[in-house]
PDB file of C-alpha atoms in Angstrom:
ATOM      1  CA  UNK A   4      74.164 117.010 116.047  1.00  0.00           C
ATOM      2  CA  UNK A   5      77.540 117.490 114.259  1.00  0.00           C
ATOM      3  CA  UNK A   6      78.037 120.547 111.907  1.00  0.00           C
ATOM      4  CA  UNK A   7      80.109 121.263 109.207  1.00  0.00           C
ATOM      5  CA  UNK A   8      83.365 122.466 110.788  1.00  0.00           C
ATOM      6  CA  UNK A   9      85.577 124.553 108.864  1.00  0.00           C
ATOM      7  CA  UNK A  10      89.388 125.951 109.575  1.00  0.00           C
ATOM      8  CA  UNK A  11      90.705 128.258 110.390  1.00  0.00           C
ATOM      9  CA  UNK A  12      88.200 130.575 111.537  1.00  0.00           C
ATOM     10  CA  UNK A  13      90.405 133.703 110.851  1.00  0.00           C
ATOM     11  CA  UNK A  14      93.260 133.922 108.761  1.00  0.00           C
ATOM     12  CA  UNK A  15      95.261 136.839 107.791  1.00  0.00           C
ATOM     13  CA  UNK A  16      97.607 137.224 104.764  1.00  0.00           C
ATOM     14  CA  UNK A  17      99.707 139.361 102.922  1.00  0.00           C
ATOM     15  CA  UNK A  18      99.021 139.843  99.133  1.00  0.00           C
ATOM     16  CA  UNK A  19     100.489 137.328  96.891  1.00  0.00           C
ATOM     17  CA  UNK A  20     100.846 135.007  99.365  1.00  0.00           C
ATOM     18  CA  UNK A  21      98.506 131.745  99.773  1.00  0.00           C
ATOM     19  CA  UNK A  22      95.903 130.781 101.763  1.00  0.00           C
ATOM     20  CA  UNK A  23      94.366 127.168 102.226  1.00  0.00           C
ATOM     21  CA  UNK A  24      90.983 126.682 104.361  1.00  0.00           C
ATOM     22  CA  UNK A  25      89.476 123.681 105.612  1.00  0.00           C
ATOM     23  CA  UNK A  26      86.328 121.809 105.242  1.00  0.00           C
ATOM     24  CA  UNK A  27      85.005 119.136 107.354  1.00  0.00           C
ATOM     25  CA  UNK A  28      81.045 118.015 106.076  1.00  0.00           C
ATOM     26  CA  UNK A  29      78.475 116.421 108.269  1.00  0.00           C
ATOM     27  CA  UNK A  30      78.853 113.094 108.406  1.00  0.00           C
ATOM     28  CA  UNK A  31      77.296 111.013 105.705  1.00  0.00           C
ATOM     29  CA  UNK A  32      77.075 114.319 103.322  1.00  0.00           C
ATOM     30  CA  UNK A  33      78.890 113.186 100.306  1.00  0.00           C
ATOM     31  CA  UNK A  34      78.814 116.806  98.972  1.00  0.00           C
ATOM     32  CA  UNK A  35      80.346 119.791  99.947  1.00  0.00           C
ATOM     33  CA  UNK A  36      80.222 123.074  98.416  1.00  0.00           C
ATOM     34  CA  UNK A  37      82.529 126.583  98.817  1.00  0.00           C
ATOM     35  CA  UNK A  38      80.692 130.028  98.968  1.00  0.00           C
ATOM     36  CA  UNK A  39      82.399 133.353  99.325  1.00  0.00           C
ATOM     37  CA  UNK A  40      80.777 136.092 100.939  1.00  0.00           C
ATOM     38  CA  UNK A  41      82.139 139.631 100.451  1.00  0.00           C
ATOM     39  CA  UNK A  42      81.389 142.688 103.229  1.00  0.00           C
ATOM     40  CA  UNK A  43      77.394 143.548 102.900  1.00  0.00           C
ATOM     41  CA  UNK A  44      76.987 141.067  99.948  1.00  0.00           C
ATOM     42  CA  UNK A  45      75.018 137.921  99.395  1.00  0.00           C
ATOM     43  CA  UNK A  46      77.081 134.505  99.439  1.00  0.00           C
ATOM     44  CA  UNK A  47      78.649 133.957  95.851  1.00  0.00           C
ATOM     45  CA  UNK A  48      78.990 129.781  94.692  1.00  0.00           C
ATOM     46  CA  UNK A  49      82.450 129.104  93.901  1.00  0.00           C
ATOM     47  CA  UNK A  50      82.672 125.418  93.117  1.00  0.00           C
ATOM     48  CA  UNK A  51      80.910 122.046  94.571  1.00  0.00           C
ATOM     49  CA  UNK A  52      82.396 118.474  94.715  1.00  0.00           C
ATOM     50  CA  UNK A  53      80.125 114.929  94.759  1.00  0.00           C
ATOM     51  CA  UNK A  54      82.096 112.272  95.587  1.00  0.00           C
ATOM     52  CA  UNK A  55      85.174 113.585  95.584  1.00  0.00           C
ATOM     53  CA  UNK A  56      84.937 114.899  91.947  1.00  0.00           C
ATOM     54  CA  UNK A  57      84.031 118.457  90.794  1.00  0.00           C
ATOM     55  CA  UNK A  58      80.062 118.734  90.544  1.00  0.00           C
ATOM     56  CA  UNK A  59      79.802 122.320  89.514  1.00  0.00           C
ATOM     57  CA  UNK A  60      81.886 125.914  89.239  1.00  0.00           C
ATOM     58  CA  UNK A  61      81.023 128.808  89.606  1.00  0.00           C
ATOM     59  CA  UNK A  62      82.394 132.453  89.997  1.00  0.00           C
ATOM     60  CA  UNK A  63      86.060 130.710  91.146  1.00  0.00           C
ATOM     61  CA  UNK A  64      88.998 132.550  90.491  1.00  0.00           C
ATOM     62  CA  UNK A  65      92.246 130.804  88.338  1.00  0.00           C
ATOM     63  CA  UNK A  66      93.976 131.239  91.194  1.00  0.00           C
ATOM     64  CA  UNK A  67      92.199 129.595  93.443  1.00  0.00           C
ATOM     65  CA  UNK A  68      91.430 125.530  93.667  1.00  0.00           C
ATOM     66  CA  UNK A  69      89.566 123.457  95.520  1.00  0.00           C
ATOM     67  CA  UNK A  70      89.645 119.253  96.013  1.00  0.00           C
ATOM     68  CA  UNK A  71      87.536 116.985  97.950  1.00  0.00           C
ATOM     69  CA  UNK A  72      89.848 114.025  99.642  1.00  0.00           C
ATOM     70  CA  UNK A  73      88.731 110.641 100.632  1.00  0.00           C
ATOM     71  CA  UNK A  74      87.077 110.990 103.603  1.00  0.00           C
ATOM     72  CA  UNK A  75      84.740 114.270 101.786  1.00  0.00           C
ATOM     73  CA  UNK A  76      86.683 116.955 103.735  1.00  0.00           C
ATOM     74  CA  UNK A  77      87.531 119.592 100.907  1.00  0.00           C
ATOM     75  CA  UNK A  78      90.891 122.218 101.243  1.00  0.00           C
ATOM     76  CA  UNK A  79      89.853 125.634  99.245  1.00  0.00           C
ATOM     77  CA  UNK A  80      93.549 126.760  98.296  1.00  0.00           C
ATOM     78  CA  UNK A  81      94.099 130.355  96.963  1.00  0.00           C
ATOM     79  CA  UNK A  82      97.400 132.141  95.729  1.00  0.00           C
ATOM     80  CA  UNK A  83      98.341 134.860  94.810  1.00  0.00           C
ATOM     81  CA  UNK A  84      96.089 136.385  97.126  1.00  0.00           C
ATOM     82  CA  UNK A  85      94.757 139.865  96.483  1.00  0.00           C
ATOM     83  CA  UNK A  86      92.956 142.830  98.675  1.00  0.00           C
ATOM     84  CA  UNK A  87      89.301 141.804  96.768  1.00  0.00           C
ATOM     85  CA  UNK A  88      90.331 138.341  98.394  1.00  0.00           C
ATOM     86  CA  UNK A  89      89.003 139.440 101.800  1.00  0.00           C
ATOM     87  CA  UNK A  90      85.952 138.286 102.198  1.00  0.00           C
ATOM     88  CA  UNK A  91      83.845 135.675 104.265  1.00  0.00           C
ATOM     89  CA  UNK A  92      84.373 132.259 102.816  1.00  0.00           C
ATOM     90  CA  UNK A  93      81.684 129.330 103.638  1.00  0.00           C
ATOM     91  CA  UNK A  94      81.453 125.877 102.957  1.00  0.00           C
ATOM     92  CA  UNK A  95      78.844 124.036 103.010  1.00  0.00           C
ATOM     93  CA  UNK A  96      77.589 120.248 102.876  1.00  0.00           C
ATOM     94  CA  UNK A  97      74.573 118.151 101.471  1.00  0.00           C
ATOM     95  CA  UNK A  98      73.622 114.859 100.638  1.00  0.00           C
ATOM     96  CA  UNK A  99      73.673 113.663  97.020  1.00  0.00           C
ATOM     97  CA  UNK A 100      74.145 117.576  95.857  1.00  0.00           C
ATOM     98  CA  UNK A 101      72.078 117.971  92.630  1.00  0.00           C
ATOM     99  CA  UNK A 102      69.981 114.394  92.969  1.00  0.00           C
ATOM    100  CA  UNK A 103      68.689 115.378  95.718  1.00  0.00           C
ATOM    101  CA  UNK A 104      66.011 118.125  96.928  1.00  0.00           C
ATOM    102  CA  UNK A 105      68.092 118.578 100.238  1.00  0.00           C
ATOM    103  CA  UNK A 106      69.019 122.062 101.604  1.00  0.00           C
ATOM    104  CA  UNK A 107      72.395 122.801 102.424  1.00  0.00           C
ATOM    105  CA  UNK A 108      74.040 123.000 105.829  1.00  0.00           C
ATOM    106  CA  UNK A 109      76.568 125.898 106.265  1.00  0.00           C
ATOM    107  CA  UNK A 110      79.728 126.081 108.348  1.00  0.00           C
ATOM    108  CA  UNK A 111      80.520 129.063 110.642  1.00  0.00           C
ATOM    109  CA  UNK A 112      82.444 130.307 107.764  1.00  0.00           C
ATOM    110  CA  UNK A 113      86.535 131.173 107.455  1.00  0.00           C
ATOM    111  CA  UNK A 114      87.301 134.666 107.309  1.00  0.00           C
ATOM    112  CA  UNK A 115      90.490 136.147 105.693  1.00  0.00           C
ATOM    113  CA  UNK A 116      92.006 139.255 105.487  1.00  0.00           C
ATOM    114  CA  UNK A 117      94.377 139.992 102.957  1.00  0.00           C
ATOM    115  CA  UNK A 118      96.465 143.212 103.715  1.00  0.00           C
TER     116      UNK A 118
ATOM    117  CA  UNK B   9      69.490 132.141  84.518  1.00  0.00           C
ATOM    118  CA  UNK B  10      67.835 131.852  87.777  1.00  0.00           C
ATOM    119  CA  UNK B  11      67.269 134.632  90.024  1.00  0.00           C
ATOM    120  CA  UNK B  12      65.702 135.304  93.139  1.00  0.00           C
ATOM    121  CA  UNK B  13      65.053 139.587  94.291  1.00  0.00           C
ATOM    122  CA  UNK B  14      64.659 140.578  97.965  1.00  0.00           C
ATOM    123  CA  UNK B  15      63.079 143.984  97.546  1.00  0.00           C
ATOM    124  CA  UNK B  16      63.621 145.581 101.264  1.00  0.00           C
ATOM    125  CA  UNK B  17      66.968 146.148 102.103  1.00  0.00           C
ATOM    126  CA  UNK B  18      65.445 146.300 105.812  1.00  0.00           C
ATOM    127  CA  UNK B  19      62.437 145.547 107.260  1.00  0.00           C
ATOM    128  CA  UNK B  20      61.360 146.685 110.960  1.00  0.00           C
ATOM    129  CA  UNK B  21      58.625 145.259 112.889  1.00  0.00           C
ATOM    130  CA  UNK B  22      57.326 145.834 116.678  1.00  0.00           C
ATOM    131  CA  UNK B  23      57.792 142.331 118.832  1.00  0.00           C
ATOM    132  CA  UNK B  24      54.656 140.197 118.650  1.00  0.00           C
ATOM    133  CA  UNK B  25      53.434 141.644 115.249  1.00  0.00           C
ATOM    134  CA  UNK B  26      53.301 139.316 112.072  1.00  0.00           C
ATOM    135  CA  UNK B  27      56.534 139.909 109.886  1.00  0.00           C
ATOM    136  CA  UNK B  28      56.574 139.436 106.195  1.00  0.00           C
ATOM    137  CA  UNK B  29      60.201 139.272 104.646  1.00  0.00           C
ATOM    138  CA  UNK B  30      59.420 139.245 100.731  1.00  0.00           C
ATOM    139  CA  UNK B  31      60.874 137.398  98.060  1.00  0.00           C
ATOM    140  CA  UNK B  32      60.563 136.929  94.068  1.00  0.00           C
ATOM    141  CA  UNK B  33      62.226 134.493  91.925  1.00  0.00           C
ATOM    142  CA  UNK B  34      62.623 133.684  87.977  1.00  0.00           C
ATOM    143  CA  UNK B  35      63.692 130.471  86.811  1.00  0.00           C
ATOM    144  CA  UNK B  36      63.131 127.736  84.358  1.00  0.00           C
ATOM    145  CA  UNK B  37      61.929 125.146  84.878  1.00  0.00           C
ATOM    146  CA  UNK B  38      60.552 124.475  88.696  1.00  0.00           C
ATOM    147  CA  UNK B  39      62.437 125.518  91.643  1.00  0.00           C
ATOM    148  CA  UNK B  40      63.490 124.687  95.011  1.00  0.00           C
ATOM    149  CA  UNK B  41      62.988 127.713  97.180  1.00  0.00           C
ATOM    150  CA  UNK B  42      64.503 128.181 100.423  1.00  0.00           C
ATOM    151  CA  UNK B  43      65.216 130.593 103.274  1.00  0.00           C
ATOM    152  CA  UNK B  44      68.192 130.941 105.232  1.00  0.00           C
ATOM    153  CA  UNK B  45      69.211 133.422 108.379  1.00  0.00           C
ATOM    154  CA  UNK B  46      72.639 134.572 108.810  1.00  0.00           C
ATOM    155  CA  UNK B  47      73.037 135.784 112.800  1.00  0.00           C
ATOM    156  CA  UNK B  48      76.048 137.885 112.867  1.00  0.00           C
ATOM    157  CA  UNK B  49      79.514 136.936 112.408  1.00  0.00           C
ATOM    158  CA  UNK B  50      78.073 133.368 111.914  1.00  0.00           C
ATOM    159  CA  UNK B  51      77.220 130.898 109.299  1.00  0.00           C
ATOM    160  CA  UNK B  52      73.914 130.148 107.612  1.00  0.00           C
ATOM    161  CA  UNK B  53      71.197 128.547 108.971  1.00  0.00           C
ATOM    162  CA  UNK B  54      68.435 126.784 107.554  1.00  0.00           C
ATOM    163  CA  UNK B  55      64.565 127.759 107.827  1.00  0.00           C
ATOM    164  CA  UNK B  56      62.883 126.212 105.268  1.00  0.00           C
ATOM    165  CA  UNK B  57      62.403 124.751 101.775  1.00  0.00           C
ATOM    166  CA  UNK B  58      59.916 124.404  99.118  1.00  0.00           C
ATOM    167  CA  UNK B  59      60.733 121.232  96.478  1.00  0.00           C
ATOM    168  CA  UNK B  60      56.921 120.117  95.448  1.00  0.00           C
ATOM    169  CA  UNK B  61      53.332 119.777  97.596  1.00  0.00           C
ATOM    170  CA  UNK B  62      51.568 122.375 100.034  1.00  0.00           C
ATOM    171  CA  UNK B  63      52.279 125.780  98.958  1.00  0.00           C
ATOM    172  CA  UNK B  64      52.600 126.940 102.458  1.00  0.00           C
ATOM    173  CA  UNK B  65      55.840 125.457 104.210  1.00  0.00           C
ATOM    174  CA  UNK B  66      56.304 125.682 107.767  1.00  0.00           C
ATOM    175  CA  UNK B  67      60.095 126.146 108.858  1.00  0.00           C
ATOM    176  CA  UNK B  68      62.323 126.362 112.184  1.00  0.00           C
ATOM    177  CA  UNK B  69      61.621 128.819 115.429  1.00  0.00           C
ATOM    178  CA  UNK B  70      58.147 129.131 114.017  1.00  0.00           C
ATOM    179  CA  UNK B  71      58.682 130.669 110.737  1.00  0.00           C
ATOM    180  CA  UNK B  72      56.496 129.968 107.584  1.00  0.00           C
ATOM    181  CA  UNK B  73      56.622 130.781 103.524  1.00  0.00           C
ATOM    182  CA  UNK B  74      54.067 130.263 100.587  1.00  0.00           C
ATOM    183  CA  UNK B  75      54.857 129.658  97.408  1.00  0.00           C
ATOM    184  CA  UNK B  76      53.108 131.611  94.786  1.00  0.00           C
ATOM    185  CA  UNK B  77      53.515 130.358  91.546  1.00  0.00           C
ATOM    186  CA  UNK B  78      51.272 132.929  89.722  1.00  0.00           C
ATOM    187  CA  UNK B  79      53.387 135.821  91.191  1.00  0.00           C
ATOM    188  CA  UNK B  80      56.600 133.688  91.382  1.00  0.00           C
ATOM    189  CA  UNK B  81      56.701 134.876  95.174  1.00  0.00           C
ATOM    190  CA  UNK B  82      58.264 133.018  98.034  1.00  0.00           C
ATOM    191  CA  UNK B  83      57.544 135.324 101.059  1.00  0.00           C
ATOM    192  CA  UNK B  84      58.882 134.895 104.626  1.00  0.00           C
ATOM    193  CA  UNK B  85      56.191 135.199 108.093  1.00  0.00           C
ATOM    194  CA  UNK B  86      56.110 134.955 111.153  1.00  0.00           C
ATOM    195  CA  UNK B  87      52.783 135.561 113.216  1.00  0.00           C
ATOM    196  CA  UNK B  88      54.636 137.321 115.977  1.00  0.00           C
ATOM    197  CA  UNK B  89      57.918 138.633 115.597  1.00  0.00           C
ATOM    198  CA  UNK B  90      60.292 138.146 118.788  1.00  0.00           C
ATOM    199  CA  UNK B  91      63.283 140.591 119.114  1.00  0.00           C
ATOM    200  CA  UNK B  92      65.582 137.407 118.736  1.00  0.00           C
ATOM    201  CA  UNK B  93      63.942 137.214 115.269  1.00  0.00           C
ATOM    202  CA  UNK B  94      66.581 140.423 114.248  1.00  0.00           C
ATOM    203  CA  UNK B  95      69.004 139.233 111.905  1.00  0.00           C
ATOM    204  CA  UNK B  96      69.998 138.934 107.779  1.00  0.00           C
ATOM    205  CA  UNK B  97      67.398 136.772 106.219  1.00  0.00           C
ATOM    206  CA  UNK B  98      68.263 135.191 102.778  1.00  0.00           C
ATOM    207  CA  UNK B  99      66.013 134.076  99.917  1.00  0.00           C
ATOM    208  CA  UNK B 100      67.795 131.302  97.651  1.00  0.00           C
ATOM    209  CA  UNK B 101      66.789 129.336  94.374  1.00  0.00           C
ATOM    210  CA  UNK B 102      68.561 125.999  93.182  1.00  0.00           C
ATOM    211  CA  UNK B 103      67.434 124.413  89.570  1.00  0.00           C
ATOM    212  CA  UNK B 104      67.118 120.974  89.501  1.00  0.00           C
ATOM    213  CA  UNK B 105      70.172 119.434  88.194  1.00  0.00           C
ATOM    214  CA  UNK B 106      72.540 121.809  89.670  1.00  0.00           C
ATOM    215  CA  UNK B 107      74.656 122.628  92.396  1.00  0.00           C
ATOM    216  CA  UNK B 108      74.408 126.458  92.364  1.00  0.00           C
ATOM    217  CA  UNK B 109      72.118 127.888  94.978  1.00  0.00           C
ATOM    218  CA  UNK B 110      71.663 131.728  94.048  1.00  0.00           C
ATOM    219  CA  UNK B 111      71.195 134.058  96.789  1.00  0.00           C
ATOM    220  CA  UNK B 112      68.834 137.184  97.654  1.00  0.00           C
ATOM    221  CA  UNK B 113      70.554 140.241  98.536  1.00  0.00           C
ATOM    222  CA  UNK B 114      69.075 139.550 101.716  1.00  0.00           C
ATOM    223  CA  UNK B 115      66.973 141.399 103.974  1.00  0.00           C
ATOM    224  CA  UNK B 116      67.931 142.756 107.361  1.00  0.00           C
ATOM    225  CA  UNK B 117      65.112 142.401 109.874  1.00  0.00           C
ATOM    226  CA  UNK B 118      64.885 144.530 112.994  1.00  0.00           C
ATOM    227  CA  UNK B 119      62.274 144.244 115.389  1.00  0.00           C
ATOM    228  CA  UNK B 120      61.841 146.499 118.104  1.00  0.00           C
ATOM    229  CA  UNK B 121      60.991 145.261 121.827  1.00  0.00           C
TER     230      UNK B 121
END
């Protein structure tokens, strides 16, 4: 069964320059959340998107923004990047997000490393 | 605001002994429970959920949970633990109405051949 695919896989940056990562949901999921998970820590919610507008935020950073296009892929982008950037960054995809009961189905994850 | 507390940092169980990965929430209202396993290196994966119904839920690769409303538990087992079994486990807690699923701390399970 298709997975939610996410891009890239590793990506390493310099502070205070940008970073975008990729979300592709399962198909038929019409909502797609972004989770960032720090070294040794417990996923964090960022911000969640149901159909194509912004469901929910949570602990997101200003400099960071997120969007979910037409066809429900979603694009986290972050600037300004800084060291407590590097983390472990998931996305994740559901159908009808808070209507529904439905657990959520995680992507491998994107992991950056800001030097 | 909803919380969920995994007490054991690590838990470490022989292979074909019962495992018990604990769990406590606090919420308002009623929650949807659910358990998630995080292999290294690699994304989350599903076990189980609890929306409504049977308080014990039966899950993936033979894992189970029971709700306990009284103690506001959610604990993890497994009759017999397989050394495949080693790996983060997660406790998580949405509210109806929202996106936000919160997140255990997590508990790392070992078990030993």
């Amino acid at each position: 069964a298709a997975g939610v695919i996410q891009s890239p896989r590793h990506l390493i940056k310099e502070k205070r320059e940008t970073a975008t990562l990729k979300c592709y949901p399962i198909p038929r999921h019409d909502t797609v959340y972004w989770y960032q998970q720090g070294p040794g820590q417990d996923p964090q919610f960022l911000i969640s998107f149901y159909e194509k507008m912004q469901s929910d935020k949570g602990s997101i950073p200003d400099r960071f923004s997120a969007q979910q296009f037409s066809d429900y892929h979603s694009e986290l982008n972050m600037s300004s990047l800084e060291l407590g950037d590097s983390a472990l960054y998931f996305c994740a995809s559901s159908r009808w997000g808070k209507r529904g009961s439905g657990e959520l189905f995680f992507g491998e994850g994107s992991r950056l490393t800001v030097l | 605001a909803q919380s969920v507390a995994q007490p054991e940092d690590q838990v470490n169980v022989a292979e074909g002994n019962p495992l018990t990965v604990k769990c406590t929430y606090s919420v308002s209202g009623n929650p949807y429970l659910f358990w998630y396993v995080q292999y290294p290196n690699r994304g989350l994966q599903f076990l189980l959920k609890y929306i409504t119904g049977d308080n014990l839920v039966k899950g993936s690769y033979g894992f189970e949970a029971e709700f306990n409303k009284s103690q506001t538990s959610f604990h993890l087992k497994k009759p017999s633990a397989l050394v495949s079994d080693s790996a983060l486990y997660f406790c998580a807690v949405r509210e109806t109405n929202t996106d936000k699923l919160i997140f255990g701390t997590g508990t790392r399970l070992q078990v030993f051949p």
